[in-house]
Coordinates of C-alpha atoms and ligand atoms in Angstrom, one line a residue:
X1 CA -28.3 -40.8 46.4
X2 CA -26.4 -42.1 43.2
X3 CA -28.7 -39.8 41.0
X4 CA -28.3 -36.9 43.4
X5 CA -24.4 -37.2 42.9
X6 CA -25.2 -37.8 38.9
X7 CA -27.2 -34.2 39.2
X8 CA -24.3 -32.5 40.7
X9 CA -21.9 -33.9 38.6
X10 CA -23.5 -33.1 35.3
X11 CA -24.0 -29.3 36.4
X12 CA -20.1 -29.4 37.0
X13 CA -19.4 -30.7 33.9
X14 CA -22.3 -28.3 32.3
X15 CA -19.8 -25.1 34.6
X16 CA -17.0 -26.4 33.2
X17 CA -17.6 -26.2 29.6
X18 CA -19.5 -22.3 29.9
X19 CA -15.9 -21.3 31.4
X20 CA -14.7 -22.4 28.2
X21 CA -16.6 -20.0 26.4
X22 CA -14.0 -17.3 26.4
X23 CA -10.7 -16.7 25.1
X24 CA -8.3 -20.1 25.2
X25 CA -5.3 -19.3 27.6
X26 CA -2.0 -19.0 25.5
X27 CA 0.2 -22.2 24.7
X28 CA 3.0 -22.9 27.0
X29 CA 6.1 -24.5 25.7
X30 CA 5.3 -28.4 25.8
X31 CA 1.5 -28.0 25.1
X32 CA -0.5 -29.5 22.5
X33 CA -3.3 -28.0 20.9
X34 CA -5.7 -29.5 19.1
X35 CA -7.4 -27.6 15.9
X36 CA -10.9 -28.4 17.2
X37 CA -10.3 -26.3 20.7
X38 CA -9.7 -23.4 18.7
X39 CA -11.3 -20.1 17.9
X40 CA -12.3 -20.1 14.0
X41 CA -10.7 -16.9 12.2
X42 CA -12.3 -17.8 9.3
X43 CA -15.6 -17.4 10.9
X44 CA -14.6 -14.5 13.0
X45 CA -14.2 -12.6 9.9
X46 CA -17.1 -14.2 7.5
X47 CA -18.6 -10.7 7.8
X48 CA -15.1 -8.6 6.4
X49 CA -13.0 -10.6 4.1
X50 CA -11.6 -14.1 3.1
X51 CA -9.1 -15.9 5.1
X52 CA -6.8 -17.7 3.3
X53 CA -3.7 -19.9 3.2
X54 CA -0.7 -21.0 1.0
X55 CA 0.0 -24.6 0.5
X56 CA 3.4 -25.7 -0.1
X57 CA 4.3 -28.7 -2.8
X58 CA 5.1 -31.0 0.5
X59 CA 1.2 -30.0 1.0
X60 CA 0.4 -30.6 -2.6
X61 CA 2.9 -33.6 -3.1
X62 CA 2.2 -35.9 -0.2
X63 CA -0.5 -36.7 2.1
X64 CA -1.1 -33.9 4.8
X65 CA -0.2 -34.4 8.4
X66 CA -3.4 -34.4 10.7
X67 CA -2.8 -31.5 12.2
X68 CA -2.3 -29.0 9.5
X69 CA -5.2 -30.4 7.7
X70 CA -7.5 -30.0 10.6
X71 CA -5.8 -26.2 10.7
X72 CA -6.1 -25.5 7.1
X73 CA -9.8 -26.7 6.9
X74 CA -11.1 -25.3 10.1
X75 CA -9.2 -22.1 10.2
X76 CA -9.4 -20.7 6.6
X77 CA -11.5 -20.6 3.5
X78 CA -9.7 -19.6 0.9
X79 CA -6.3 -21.4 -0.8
X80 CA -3.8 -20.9 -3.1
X81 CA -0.3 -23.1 -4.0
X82 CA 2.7 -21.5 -3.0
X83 CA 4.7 -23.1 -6.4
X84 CA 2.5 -25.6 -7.8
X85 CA 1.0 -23.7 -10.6
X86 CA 3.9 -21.6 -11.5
X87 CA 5.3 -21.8 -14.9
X88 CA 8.0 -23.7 -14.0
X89 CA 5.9 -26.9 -12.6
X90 CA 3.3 -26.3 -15.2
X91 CA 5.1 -26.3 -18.3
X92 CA 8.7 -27.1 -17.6
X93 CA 9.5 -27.5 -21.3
X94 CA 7.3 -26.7 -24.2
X95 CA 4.0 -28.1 -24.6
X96 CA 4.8 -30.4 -21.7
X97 CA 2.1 -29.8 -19.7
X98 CA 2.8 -31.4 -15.9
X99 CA -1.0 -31.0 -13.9
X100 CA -0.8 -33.9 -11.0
X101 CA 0.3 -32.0 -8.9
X102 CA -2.0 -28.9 -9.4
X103 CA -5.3 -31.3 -9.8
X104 CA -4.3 -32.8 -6.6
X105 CA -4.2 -29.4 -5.1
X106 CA -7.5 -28.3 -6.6
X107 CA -8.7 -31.4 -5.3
X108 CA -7.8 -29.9 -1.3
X109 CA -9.6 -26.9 -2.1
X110 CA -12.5 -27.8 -3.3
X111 CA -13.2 -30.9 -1.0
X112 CA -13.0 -27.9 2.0
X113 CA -15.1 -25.8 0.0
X114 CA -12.3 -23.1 -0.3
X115 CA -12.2 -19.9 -2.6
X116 CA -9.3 -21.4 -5.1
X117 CA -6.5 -18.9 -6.0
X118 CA -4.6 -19.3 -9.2
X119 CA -0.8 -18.2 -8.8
X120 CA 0.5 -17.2 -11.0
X121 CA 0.7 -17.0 -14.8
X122 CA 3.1 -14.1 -15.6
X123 CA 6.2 -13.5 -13.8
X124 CA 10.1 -13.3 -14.0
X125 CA 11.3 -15.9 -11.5
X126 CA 10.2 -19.8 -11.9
X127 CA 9.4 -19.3 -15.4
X128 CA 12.0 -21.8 -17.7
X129 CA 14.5 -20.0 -19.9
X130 CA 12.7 -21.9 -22.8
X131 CA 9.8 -19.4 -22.7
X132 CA 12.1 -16.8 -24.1
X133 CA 14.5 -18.6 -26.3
X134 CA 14.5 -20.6 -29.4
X135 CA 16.2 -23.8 -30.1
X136 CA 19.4 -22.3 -30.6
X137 CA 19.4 -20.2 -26.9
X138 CA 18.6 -16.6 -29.1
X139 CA 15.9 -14.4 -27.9
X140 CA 12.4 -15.2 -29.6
X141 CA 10.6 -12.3 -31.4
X142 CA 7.6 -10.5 -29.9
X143 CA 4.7 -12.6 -31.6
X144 CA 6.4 -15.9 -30.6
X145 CA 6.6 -14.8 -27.4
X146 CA 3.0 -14.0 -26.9
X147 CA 1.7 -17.0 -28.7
X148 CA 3.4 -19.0 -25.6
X149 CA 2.4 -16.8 -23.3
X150 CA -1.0 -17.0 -24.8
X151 CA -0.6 -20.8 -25.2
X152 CA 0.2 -21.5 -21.7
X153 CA -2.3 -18.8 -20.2
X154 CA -5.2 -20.5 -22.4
X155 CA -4.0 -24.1 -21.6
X156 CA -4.1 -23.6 -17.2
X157 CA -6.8 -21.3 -17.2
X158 CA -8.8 -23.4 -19.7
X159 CA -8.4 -26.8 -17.3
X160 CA -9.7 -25.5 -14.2
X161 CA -12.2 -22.9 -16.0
X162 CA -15.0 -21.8 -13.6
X163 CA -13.3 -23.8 -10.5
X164 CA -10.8 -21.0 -9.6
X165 CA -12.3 -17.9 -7.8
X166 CA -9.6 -16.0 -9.0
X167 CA -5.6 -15.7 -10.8
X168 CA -3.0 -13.6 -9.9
X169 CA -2.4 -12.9 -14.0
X170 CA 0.6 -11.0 -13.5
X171 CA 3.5 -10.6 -10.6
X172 CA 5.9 -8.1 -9.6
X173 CA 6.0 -5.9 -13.2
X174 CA 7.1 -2.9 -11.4
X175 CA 10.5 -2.7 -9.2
X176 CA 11.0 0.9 -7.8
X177 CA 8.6 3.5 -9.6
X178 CA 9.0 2.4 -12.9
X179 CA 8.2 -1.1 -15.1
X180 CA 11.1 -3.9 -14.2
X181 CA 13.2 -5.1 -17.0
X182 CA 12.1 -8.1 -17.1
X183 CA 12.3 -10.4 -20.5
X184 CA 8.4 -10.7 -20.6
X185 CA 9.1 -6.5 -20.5
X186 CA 11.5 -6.1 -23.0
X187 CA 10.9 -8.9 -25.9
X188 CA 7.2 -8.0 -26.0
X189 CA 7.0 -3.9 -24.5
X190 CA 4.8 -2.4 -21.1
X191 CA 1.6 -4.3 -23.0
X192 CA 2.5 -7.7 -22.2
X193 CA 0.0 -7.1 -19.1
X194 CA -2.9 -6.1 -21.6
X195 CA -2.4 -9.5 -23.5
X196 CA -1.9 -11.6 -20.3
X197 CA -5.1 -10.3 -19.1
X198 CA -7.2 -10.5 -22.0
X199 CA -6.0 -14.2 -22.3
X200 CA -6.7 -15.0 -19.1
X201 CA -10.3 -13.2 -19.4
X202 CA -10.9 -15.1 -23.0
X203 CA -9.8 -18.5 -21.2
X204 CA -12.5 -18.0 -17.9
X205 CA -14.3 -15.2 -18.1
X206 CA -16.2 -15.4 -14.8
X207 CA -12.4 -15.8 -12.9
X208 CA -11.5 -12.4 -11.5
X209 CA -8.2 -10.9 -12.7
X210 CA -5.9 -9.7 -10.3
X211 CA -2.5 -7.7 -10.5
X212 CA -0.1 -8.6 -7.4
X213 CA 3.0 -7.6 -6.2
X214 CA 5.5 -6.8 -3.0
X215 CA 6.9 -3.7 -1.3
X216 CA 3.2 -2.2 -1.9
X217 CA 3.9 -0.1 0.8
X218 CA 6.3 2.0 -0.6
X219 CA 5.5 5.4 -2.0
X220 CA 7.0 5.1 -5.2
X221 CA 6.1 1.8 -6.0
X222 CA 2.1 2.8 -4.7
X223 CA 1.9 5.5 -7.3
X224 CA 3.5 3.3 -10.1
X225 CA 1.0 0.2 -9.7
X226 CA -2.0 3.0 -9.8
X227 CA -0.5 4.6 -12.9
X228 CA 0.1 1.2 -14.2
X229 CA -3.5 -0.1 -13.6
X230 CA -5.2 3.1 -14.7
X231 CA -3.6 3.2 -18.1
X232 CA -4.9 -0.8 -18.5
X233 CA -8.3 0.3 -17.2
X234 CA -8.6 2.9 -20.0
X235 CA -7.4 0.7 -22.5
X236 CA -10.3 -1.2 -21.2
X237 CA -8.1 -4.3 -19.9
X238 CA -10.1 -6.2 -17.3
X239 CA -8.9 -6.6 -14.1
X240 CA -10.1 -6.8 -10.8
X241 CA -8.3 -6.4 -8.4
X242 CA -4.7 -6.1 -6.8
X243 CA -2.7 -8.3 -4.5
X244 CA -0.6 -6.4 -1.9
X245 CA 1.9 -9.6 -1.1
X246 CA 2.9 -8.4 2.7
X247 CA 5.8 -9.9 3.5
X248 CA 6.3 -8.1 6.0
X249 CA 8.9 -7.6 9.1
X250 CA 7.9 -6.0 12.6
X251 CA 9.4 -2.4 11.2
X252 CA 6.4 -1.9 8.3
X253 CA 4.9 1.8 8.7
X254 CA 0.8 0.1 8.9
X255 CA 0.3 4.0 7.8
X256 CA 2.1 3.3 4.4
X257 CA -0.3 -0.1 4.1
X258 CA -2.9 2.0 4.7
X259 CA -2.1 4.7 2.0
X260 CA -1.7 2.4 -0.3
X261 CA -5.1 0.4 0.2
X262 CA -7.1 3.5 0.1
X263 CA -4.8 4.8 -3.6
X264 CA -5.7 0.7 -4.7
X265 CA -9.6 1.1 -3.9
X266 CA -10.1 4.6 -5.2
X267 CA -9.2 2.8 -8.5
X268 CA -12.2 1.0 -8.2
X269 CA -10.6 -2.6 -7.5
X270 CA -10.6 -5.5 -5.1
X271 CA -7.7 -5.1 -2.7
X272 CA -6.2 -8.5 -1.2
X273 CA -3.7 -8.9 1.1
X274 CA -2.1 -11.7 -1.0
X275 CA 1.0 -13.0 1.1
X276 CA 0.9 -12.2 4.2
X277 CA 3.8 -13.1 6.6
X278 CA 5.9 -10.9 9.6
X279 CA 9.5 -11.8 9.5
X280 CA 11.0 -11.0 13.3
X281 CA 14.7 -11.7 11.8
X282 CA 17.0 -8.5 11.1
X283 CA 16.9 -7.4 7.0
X284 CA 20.6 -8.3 6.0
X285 CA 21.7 -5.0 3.9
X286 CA 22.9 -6.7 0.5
X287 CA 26.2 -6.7 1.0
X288 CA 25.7 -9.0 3.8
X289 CA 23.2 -11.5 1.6
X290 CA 25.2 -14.8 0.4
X291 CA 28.4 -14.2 1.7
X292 CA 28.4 -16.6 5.3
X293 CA 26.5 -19.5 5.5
X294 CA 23.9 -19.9 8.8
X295 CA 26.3 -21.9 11.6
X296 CA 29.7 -21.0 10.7
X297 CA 31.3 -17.8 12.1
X298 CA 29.0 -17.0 15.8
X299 CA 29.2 -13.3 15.2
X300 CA 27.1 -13.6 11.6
X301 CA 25.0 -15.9 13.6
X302 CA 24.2 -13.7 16.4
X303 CA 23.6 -11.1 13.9
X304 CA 21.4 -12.6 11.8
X305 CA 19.9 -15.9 13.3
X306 CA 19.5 -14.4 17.0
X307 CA 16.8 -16.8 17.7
X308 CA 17.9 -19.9 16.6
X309 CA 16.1 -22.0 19.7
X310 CA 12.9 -20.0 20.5
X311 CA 11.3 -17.0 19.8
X312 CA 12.1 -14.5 23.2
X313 CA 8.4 -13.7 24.7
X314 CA 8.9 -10.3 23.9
X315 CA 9.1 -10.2 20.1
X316 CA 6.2 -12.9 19.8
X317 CA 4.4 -9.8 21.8
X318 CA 5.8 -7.6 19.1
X319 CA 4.8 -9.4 16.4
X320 CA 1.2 -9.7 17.7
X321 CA 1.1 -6.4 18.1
X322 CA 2.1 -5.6 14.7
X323 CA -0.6 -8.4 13.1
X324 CA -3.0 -6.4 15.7
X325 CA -2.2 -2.9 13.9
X326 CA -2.6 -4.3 10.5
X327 CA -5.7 -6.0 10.6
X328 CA -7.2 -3.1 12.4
X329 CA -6.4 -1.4 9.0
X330 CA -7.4 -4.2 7.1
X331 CA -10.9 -4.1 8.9
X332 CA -11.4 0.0 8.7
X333 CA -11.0 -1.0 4.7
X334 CA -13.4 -4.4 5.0
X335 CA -15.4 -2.7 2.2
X336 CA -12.4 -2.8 0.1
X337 CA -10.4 -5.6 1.1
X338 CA -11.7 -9.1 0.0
X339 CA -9.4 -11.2 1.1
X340 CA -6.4 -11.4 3.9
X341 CA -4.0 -14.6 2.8
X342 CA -0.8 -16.2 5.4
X343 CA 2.1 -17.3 3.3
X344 CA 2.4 -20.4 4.7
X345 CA 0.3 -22.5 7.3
X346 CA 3.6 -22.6 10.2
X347 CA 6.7 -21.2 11.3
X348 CA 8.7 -24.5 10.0
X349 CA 7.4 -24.6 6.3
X350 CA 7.8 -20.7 6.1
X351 CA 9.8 -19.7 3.0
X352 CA 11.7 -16.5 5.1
X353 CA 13.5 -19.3 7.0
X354 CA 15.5 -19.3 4.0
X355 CA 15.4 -16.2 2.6
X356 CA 17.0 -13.7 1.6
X357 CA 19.6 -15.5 4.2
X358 CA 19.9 -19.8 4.1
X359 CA 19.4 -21.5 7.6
X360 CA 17.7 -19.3 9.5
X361 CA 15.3 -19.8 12.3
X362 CA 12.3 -17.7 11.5
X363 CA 9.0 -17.2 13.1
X364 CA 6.7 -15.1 11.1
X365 CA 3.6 -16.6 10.8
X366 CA 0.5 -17.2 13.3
X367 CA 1.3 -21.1 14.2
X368 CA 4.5 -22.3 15.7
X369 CA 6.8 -25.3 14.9
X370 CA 4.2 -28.0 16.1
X371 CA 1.1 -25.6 14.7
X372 CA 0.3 -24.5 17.9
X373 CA -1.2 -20.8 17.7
X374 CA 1.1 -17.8 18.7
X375 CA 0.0 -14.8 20.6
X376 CA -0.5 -13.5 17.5
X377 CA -3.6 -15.8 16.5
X378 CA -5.0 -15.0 20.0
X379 CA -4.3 -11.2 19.4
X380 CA -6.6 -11.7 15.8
X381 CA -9.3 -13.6 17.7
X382 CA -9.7 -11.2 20.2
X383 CA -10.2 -8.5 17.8
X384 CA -13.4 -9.9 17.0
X385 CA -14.2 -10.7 20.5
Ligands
GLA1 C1 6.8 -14.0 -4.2 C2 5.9 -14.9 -5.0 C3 5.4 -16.1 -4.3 C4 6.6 -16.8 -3.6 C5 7.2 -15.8 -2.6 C6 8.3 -16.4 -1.9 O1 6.2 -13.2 -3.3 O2 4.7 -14.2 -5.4 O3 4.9 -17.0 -5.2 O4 7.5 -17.3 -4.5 O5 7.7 -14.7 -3.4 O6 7.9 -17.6 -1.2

């Protein structure tokens, strides 16, 4: 009798755990999901691209909370640190080379067994004025410049030689159609990107090079990147490949991302989707940016922070919708397209909460407040289901 009731009951439990061989129900407010009952997007998509993540310098800094560790090591394989290796952490005065924090990240990637991304060595924000100055605040001459640019490329590149799958060498040189005016632009002239790559190709040669930069999307800025990166492919500058940042909102045209893979690819390049994020928050026109801070005057508020408690049902549909339409773009172009990265592992750590407006509540990336996936993970696993 008792092994009769044993029998049954192991076939139930046996029942029980086949119905949970398809797709997990969404989250309801209040519920807890553990990482381990999850689908695995990284193995979802072993066949198309890399899927990775951003680490922020809490991430790098300090130990990392259960959960996010059991997200960031089951759901992605593939890393890079949001600020850690930038210029300004790196070498925040002249030869004063800071690496605790950046060996500590390495350290994450590699014990997960992640492809390491390098970001970034070249760029006009979070680089210290002393990289353009002398000792008495005036503007340093071209070769000075480009010995320190050289210096510090050699210096990061060199440590972690043959550890980092890949760098983002250079960010954001083009604003509109044209180069931007920055100081790395006007001390040295449009062939600072020549010298930044070859240093950074001298200083690993097996890392691959990439060029990476936002608002990809957008005609003019599409046909400036290719002119851009044909005229350093002909002066025999290697690169690689070219990050399409993505930070999106739930109004990007997926037709423009498209264009703008395909123009990338036919240059004969890796195409990543480098920072990708979906802001559901209305764009503030300038004017607008800076002037009212985030929970004084209601009418700003309810302009600009409308969701300041929860994200209303019907945007998280819209916003899975939207990651739906993009990564059925990104998978017609899986050829192309060797990596898809998040900005960010949650909605709480996400950067957009505080930008380009202070205080806001935000929501753009696929795990919520307490990481629990959005309808947007479950509209990416069932892409592949
Ligand atoms: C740009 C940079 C990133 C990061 C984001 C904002 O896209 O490439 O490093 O600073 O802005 O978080």
């Amino acid at each position: 009798m008792f092994k009769i009731s044993l029998f049954i009951l192991l076939i139930g439990v046996m029942m029980t755990s086949c119905d949970k061989g398809g797709l997990p129900e969404p989250v309801q407010v209040g519920d807890v999901i553990q990482p381990e009952e999850l689908a695995l997007l990284k193995e979802l998509y072993s066949e198309d691209f890399l899927i990775g993540v951003s680490l922020n310098s809490n991430f790098t800094q300090n130990e990392i909370e259960d959960k996010s560790l059991g997200l960031i090591k089951s759901q992605f394989n593939s890393v890079v640190a949001g600020n850690t290796m930038k210029p300004v952490n790196i070498q925040r005065t002249e030869g004063d080379f800071y690496f605790d924090e950046a060996d500590h990240f390495m350290s994450i990637g590699e014990m997960y067994d992640m492809k390491i991304i390098g970001h970034t060595l070249v760029w006009h924000n979070q680089v210290p004025d002393w990289m353009f100055e002398d000792e008495h605040g005036n503007e340093v001459s071209r070769e000075v410049l480009l010995q320190r640019m050289e210096t510090h490329i050699n210096t990061l590149v060199g440590r972690y030689k043959g550890r980092i799958h890949g760098w983002d060498v250079v960010n954001e040189a083009i604003n509109g159609g044209a180069y931007r005016d920055t100081r790395w632009y006007s001390i040295i002239g449009e062939n600072y990107l020549d010298s930044a790559f070859t240093y950074a190709h001298r200083a690993d040669p097996d890392a691959e090079l990439y060029y990476n930069d936002f608002g990809m999307q957008n005609e003019n800025k599409r046909l400036a990147v290719v002119n851009m990166v044909k005229r350093l492919q002909a002066a025999g500058v290697p690169i690689h490949g070219i990050g399409m940042q993505a930070h999106y909102t739930l109004n990007v045209d997926v037709n423009e991302v498209e264009k703008s893979i395909i123009a990338f690819s036919e240059l004969g390049v890796n195409v990543m989707i480098t920072e990708l994020d979906i802001s559901v928050l209305p764009s503030p026109p300038a004017s607008d940016i800076g002037v009212k801070e985030i929970g004084n005057d209601p009418a700003y508020d309810a302009q600009y922070n409308p969701y300041p408690d929860a994200l209303p049902e019907e945007i998280e549909t819209q916003q899975a919708t939207k990651y739906r339409d993009l990564f059925n773009v990104f998978l017609m172009h899986r050829e192309q397209i060797s990596r898809v990265t998040f900005w960010g592992l949650n909605d709480l750590e996400s950067w957009k909460n505080n930008h380009p407006i202070k205080g806001r509540t935000d929501y753009p990336l696929l795990f919520d407040r307490d990481n629990n996936p959005k309808k947007a993970f479950y509209e990416l696993v069932s892409q592949k289901n």
